[in-house]
């Protein structure tokens, strides 16, 4: 069994030395969230992740952030720290709407 | 039940034709649009401000959306809720806003926003282009579901979005929040394909690092 381990280790070392470094890998990780990776990219990524813990964290965390962005709207009703329409803007918009809908109703009445 | 179903009632004793006439009249005459501001104003504002980050632009978009809604009221079928319908109109106004500001201030070629993300990696040596030791992503020791449920996590996420360079944040918002595809974003923001990828990557690197510093390390 030890020979299998040795071969595996040698293979990993070789892979580590000849495959692209983290800087390239994080680009592939980012791309994986936006498009389908090529076969080569997937292979390179897999080999790299087997040996590099920071990149594994990077992958998980960028997936988490993508998720957080996608689910943001579900929390808009309750997450009040996002702010609210200021009283001044509220009044202004109401006045503009009143003026505009009056005009619109008039237009319909004329037609 | 959608709320608007209760805004008119169909009397079972009335002949059917009368009831149908009543429905069509209600669809043409706008309901009091100022009520939209009270009912949905805050929600629409938040929807816009998390994408645009700027209060004034968000208010403008809400105003434009509600104005368009008055003119489009006859197209509102009541199949979706009033809020969903208004949000749909607001989405278009937000994309228009991005399109306009991209036209007014195009992204400078070779500017920092579109340059390669180098600063996180070792400049030379045996580990050239691997993570710098002080900037390596660390284990956050939390499941994604738990993190997203935390108010603190979401609040920090919004603050971190606010710290991204303006155009980088715009690309991220259109991709990850509006869910537009690459081609559409490049068209709206007048970006080349390769600039899109760099900016998206910049946004993720910056956000992740910001979350690590301001959420994970402080938790």
Coordinates of C-alpha atoms in Angstrom, one line a residue:
Chain A
X1 CA 0.0 0.0 0.0
X2 CA 2.9 2.3 0.8
X3 CA 3.8 2.4 -2.9
X4 CA 0.4 3.7 -3.8
X5 CA 0.7 6.4 -1.2
X6 CA 4.1 7.4 -2.6
X7 CA 2.9 7.5 -6.1
X8 CA 0.0 9.6 -5.0
X9 CA 2.2 12.0 -3.2
X10 CA 4.6 12.3 -6.0
X11 CA 1.7 13.0 -8.3
X12 CA 0.4 15.7 -6.0
X13 CA 3.8 17.3 -5.8
X14 CA 4.1 17.3 -9.5
X15 CA 0.6 18.6 -10.0
X16 CA 1.3 21.4 -7.5
X17 CA 4.5 22.4 -9.3
X18 CA 3.1 22.3 -12.8
X19 CA -0.4 23.5 -12.4
X20 CA -1.4 27.1 -12.2
X21 CA -1.0 28.9 -8.9
X22 CA -3.7 30.3 -6.6
X23 CA -3.9 33.6 -8.5
X24 CA -5.2 31.7 -11.5
X25 CA -7.3 29.3 -9.5
X26 CA -9.4 32.0 -7.8
X27 CA -10.2 33.3 -11.3
X28 CA -11.5 29.9 -12.3
X29 CA -13.5 29.8 -9.0
X30 CA -15.0 33.2 -9.8
X31 CA -15.9 32.1 -13.3
X32 CA -17.4 28.9 -12.0
X33 CA -20.2 31.0 -10.4
X34 CA -21.0 32.7 -13.7
X35 CA -20.5 30.1 -16.4
X36 CA -19.9 26.4 -17.1
X37 CA -16.2 25.5 -16.7
X38 CA -14.3 23.8 -19.4
X39 CA -13.1 20.2 -18.8
X40 CA -9.5 21.4 -18.4
X41 CA -10.6 24.1 -15.9
X42 CA -12.5 21.6 -13.9
X43 CA -9.6 19.2 -13.7
X44 CA -7.1 21.9 -12.8
X45 CA -9.5 23.2 -10.1
X46 CA -10.0 19.8 -8.6
X47 CA -6.3 19.0 -8.4
X48 CA -5.6 22.3 -6.9
X49 CA -8.3 22.2 -4.3
X50 CA -7.1 18.8 -3.1
X51 CA -3.9 20.4 -1.9
X52 CA -4.8 24.0 -1.1
X53 CA -7.0 24.8 1.9
X54 CA -7.2 28.6 1.4
X55 CA -8.6 28.1 -2.1
X56 CA -11.2 25.7 -0.7
X57 CA -12.3 28.4 1.7
X58 CA -12.3 30.9 -1.1
X59 CA -14.6 28.7 -3.1
X60 CA -17.0 28.1 -0.2
X61 CA -17.1 31.7 0.8
X62 CA -17.7 33.1 -2.6
X63 CA -20.6 30.7 -3.0
X64 CA -21.9 31.9 0.3
X65 CA -21.6 35.6 -0.8
X66 CA -23.4 34.8 -4.1
X67 CA -26.1 33.2 -2.1
X68 CA -26.4 36.1 0.2
X69 CA -26.8 38.5 -2.7
X70 CA -29.4 36.3 -4.3
X71 CA -31.5 36.1 -1.1
X72 CA -31.1 39.7 -0.1
X73 CA -34.6 40.7 -1.4
X74 CA -36.3 38.2 0.9
X75 CA -35.0 40.2 3.9
X76 CA -35.9 43.7 2.7
X77 CA -39.1 43.7 4.6
X78 CA -37.5 43.1 7.9
X79 CA -33.9 44.4 7.5
X80 CA -34.6 47.9 8.5
X81 CA -31.0 48.9 8.7
X82 CA -31.2 49.3 4.9
X83 CA -33.1 52.5 5.5
X84 CA -36.4 53.9 4.5
X85 CA -37.8 56.5 2.1
X86 CA -37.1 59.9 3.7
X87 CA -40.2 62.0 4.6
X88 CA -39.0 64.7 2.2
X89 CA -38.8 62.2 -0.7
X90 CA -42.1 60.7 0.3
X91 CA -43.9 64.0 0.1
X92 CA -42.2 65.0 -3.1
X93 CA -43.1 61.7 -4.8
X94 CA -46.7 61.9 -3.6
X95 CA -47.1 65.4 -5.0
X96 CA -45.6 64.4 -8.4
X97 CA -47.9 61.3 -8.5
X98 CA -51.0 63.4 -7.6
X99 CA -50.2 65.9 -10.4
X100 CA -49.5 63.2 -12.9
X101 CA -52.4 61.0 -12.1
X102 CA -54.8 64.0 -12.2
X103 CA -53.5 64.8 -15.7
X104 CA -53.8 61.1 -16.7
X105 CA -57.4 60.9 -15.5
X106 CA -58.2 64.1 -17.4
X107 CA -56.7 62.6 -20.5
X108 CA -58.9 59.5 -20.2
X109 CA -62.0 61.7 -19.5
X110 CA -61.3 63.7 -22.7
X111 CA -60.8 60.6 -24.8
Chain B
X1 CA -54.9 36.1 -1.3
X2 CA -53.8 39.1 -3.2
X3 CA -55.0 42.3 -1.5
X4 CA -56.4 43.8 -4.7
X5 CA -59.0 41.1 -5.0
X6 CA -60.8 42.6 -2.0
X7 CA -60.8 46.2 -3.5
X8 CA -64.0 45.4 -5.3
X9 CA -66.6 42.8 -4.6
X10 CA -68.8 40.8 -6.9
X11 CA -72.3 40.6 -5.6
X12 CA -73.6 37.1 -6.1
X13 CA -77.1 38.5 -6.5
X14 CA -76.1 40.7 -9.4
X15 CA -76.3 39.4 -13.0
X16 CA -72.8 38.5 -14.2
X17 CA -72.5 41.2 -17.0
X18 CA -72.9 44.0 -14.5
X19 CA -70.1 42.6 -12.4
X20 CA -67.7 42.3 -15.4
X21 CA -68.4 45.9 -16.3
X22 CA -67.5 47.0 -12.8
X23 CA -64.2 45.1 -13.0
X24 CA -63.1 46.7 -16.2
X25 CA -63.9 50.2 -14.9
X26 CA -61.7 49.6 -11.9
X27 CA -58.8 48.5 -14.1
X28 CA -58.9 51.7 -16.1
X29 CA -59.2 54.3 -13.4
X30 CA -56.0 54.4 -11.4
X31 CA -56.4 53.6 -7.7
X32 CA -55.0 56.3 -5.5
X33 CA -51.3 56.1 -6.5
X34 CA -50.1 58.1 -3.5
X35 CA -51.1 55.0 -1.5
X36 CA -48.3 53.2 -3.3
X37 CA -45.8 55.4 -1.6
X38 CA -47.2 54.5 1.9
X39 CA -47.7 50.8 1.2
X40 CA -44.6 50.0 -0.9
X41 CA -42.3 53.1 -0.8
X42 CA -39.9 51.8 1.9
X43 CA -39.7 48.4 0.3
X44 CA -39.0 49.8 -3.2
X45 CA -36.5 52.2 -1.8
X46 CA -34.6 49.4 -0.1
X47 CA -34.7 47.3 -3.2
X48 CA -33.2 50.2 -5.2
X49 CA -30.7 51.3 -2.6
X50 CA -29.0 47.9 -2.1
X51 CA -28.3 47.9 -5.8
X52 CA -27.4 51.5 -6.4
X53 CA -26.0 52.3 -2.9
X54 CA -26.8 56.0 -3.4
X55 CA -29.9 57.4 -1.6
X56 CA -30.6 60.1 -4.1
X57 CA -30.4 57.7 -7.1
X58 CA -32.6 55.2 -5.3
X59 CA -35.3 57.8 -4.6
X60 CA -35.2 58.9 -8.3
X61 CA -35.7 55.4 -9.5
X62 CA -38.6 54.8 -7.1
X63 CA -40.2 58.1 -8.3
X64 CA -39.7 57.2 -12.0
X65 CA -41.1 53.7 -11.4
X66 CA -44.2 54.9 -9.8
X67 CA -44.8 57.5 -12.5
X68 CA -44.5 54.8 -15.1
X69 CA -46.8 52.6 -13.1
X70 CA -49.6 55.2 -13.4
X71 CA -49.3 55.1 -17.2
X72 CA -49.1 51.3 -17.2
X73 CA -51.9 50.7 -14.8
X74 CA -54.1 49.2 -17.5
X75 CA -51.5 46.5 -18.0
X76 CA -51.8 45.5 -14.4
X77 CA -53.8 42.3 -14.5
X78 CA -53.9 41.6 -10.8
X79 CA -52.3 38.3 -11.4
X80 CA -49.3 39.2 -9.3
X81 CA -49.4 41.3 -6.1
X82 CA -49.2 45.0 -6.5
X83 CA -45.8 45.0 -4.9
X84 CA -44.4 42.4 -7.3
X85 CA -45.8 44.4 -10.2
X86 CA -44.2 47.7 -9.0
X87 CA -40.9 45.9 -8.3
X88 CA -40.9 44.7 -11.9
X89 CA -41.2 48.3 -13.2
X90 CA -38.5 49.4 -10.7
X91 CA -36.1 46.8 -12.0
X92 CA -36.2 48.4 -15.5
X93 CA -35.6 51.8 -14.0
X94 CA -32.6 50.6 -12.1
X95 CA -31.1 49.0 -15.2
X96 CA -31.8 52.3 -17.1
X97 CA -30.0 54.2 -14.3
X98 CA -26.9 51.9 -14.7
X99 CA -27.0 52.3 -18.5
X100 CA -27.2 56.1 -18.2
X101 CA -24.3 56.4 -15.7
X102 CA -22.1 54.1 -17.8
X103 CA -22.7 56.3 -20.8
X104 CA -22.0 59.5 -18.9
X105 CA -18.8 58.1 -17.3
X106 CA -17.4 55.2 -19.2
X107 CA -14.9 53.0 -17.4
X108 CA -11.3 54.2 -18.1
X109 CA -9.2 51.6 -19.9
X110 CA -6.4 50.3 -17.7
X111 CA -7.9 51.9 -14.6
X112 CA -7.7 50.2 -11.2
X113 CA -11.2 48.8 -11.6
X114 CA -10.2 46.7 -14.6
X115 CA -6.7 45.8 -13.7
X116 CA -5.7 42.3 -12.6
X117 CA -6.2 41.4 -8.9
X118 CA -2.5 41.1 -7.8
X119 CA -2.5 42.5 -4.3
X120 CA -3.6 39.3 -2.6
X121 CA -0.8 37.2 -4.0
X122 CA 3.0 36.9 -3.3
X123 CA 4.9 39.0 -5.8
X124 CA 7.9 36.7 -6.0
X125 CA 9.8 33.7 -4.5
X126 CA 9.1 30.0 -4.4
X127 CA 5.4 30.7 -3.8
X128 CA 5.0 33.4 -6.4
X129 CA 1.3 34.0 -7.2
X130 CA 0.1 31.9 -4.3
X131 CA -1.9 33.6 -1.4
X132 CA 0.0 36.1 0.7
X133 CA 0.1 34.7 4.2
X134 CA -1.6 37.7 5.8
X135 CA -4.4 37.7 3.2
X136 CA -5.2 34.0 2.9
X137 CA -8.9 33.1 3.3
X138 CA -9.4 31.4 6.7
X139 CA -12.1 28.9 7.8
X140 CA -15.2 30.8 8.8
X141 CA -16.4 27.8 10.8
X142 CA -20.1 28.3 10.0
X143 CA -22.6 26.7 7.7
X144 CA -23.8 28.9 4.8
X145 CA -27.4 28.6 6.0
X146 CA -26.6 29.8 9.5
X147 CA -24.5 32.7 8.2
X148 CA -27.2 34.0 6.0
X149 CA -29.8 33.8 8.8
X150 CA -27.7 36.2 10.9
X151 CA -28.8 39.8 10.8
X152 CA -25.2 40.8 11.6
X153 CA -23.9 38.9 8.6
X154 CA -26.4 40.6 6.2
X155 CA -25.8 44.0 7.6
X156 CA -22.1 43.7 7.2
X157 CA -22.6 42.3 3.7
X158 CA -24.4 45.5 2.8
X159 CA -21.8 47.7 4.4
X160 CA -19.1 45.8 2.4
X161 CA -21.0 46.2 -0.8
X162 CA -20.9 49.9 0.0
X163 CA -17.2 49.9 0.1
X164 CA -16.6 48.4 -3.3
X165 CA -15.5 50.8 -6.1
X166 CA -18.7 52.1 -7.7
X167 CA -18.5 50.4 -11.1
X168 CA -17.4 47.1 -9.6
X169 CA -20.3 47.2 -7.3
X170 CA -22.6 47.9 -10.2
X171 CA -21.4 44.8 -12.1
X172 CA -21.9 42.7 -9.0
X173 CA -25.4 44.0 -8.4
X174 CA -26.6 43.4 -12.0
X175 CA -25.1 39.9 -12.0
X176 CA -25.8 38.6 -8.5
X177 CA -28.9 40.5 -7.5
X178 CA -30.7 41.3 -10.8
X179 CA -29.5 38.0 -12.2
X180 CA -28.8 39.4 -15.7
X181 CA -26.5 37.3 -17.9
X182 CA -23.0 38.3 -19.0
X183 CA -24.0 39.6 -22.4
X184 CA -26.8 41.8 -21.1
X185 CA -24.5 43.3 -18.4
X186 CA -21.8 44.0 -21.0
X187 CA -24.4 45.8 -23.2
X188 CA -25.8 47.9 -20.3
X189 CA -22.5 48.9 -18.9
X190 CA -20.7 49.0 -22.2
X191 CA -18.0 46.6 -21.0
X192 CA -15.8 44.2 -22.9
X193 CA -16.1 40.6 -22.0
X194 CA -12.7 40.5 -20.3
X195 CA -13.4 43.7 -18.3
X196 CA -16.6 42.1 -17.0
X197 CA -14.7 39.0 -15.7
X198 CA -12.1 41.1 -14.0
X199 CA -14.6 43.3 -12.4
X200 CA -16.7 40.4 -11.2
X201 CA -13.6 38.8 -9.8
X202 CA -12.6 42.1 -8.1
X203 CA -16.0 42.4 -6.5
X204 CA -15.8 38.9 -5.0
X205 CA -12.3 39.3 -3.8
X206 CA -13.1 42.6 -2.2
X207 CA -16.3 41.5 -0.6
X208 CA -14.9 38.3 0.8
X209 CA -11.9 40.1 2.4
X210 CA -14.2 42.8 3.8
X211 CA -16.5 40.1 5.3
X212 CA -13.6 38.3 6.9
X213 CA -12.3 41.5 8.5
X214 CA -15.6 43.0 9.6
X215 CA -17.8 40.1 10.2
X216 CA -15.8 36.9 10.9
X217 CA -13.0 38.5 12.9
X218 CA -15.4 40.5 15.0
X219 CA -17.9 37.8 15.6

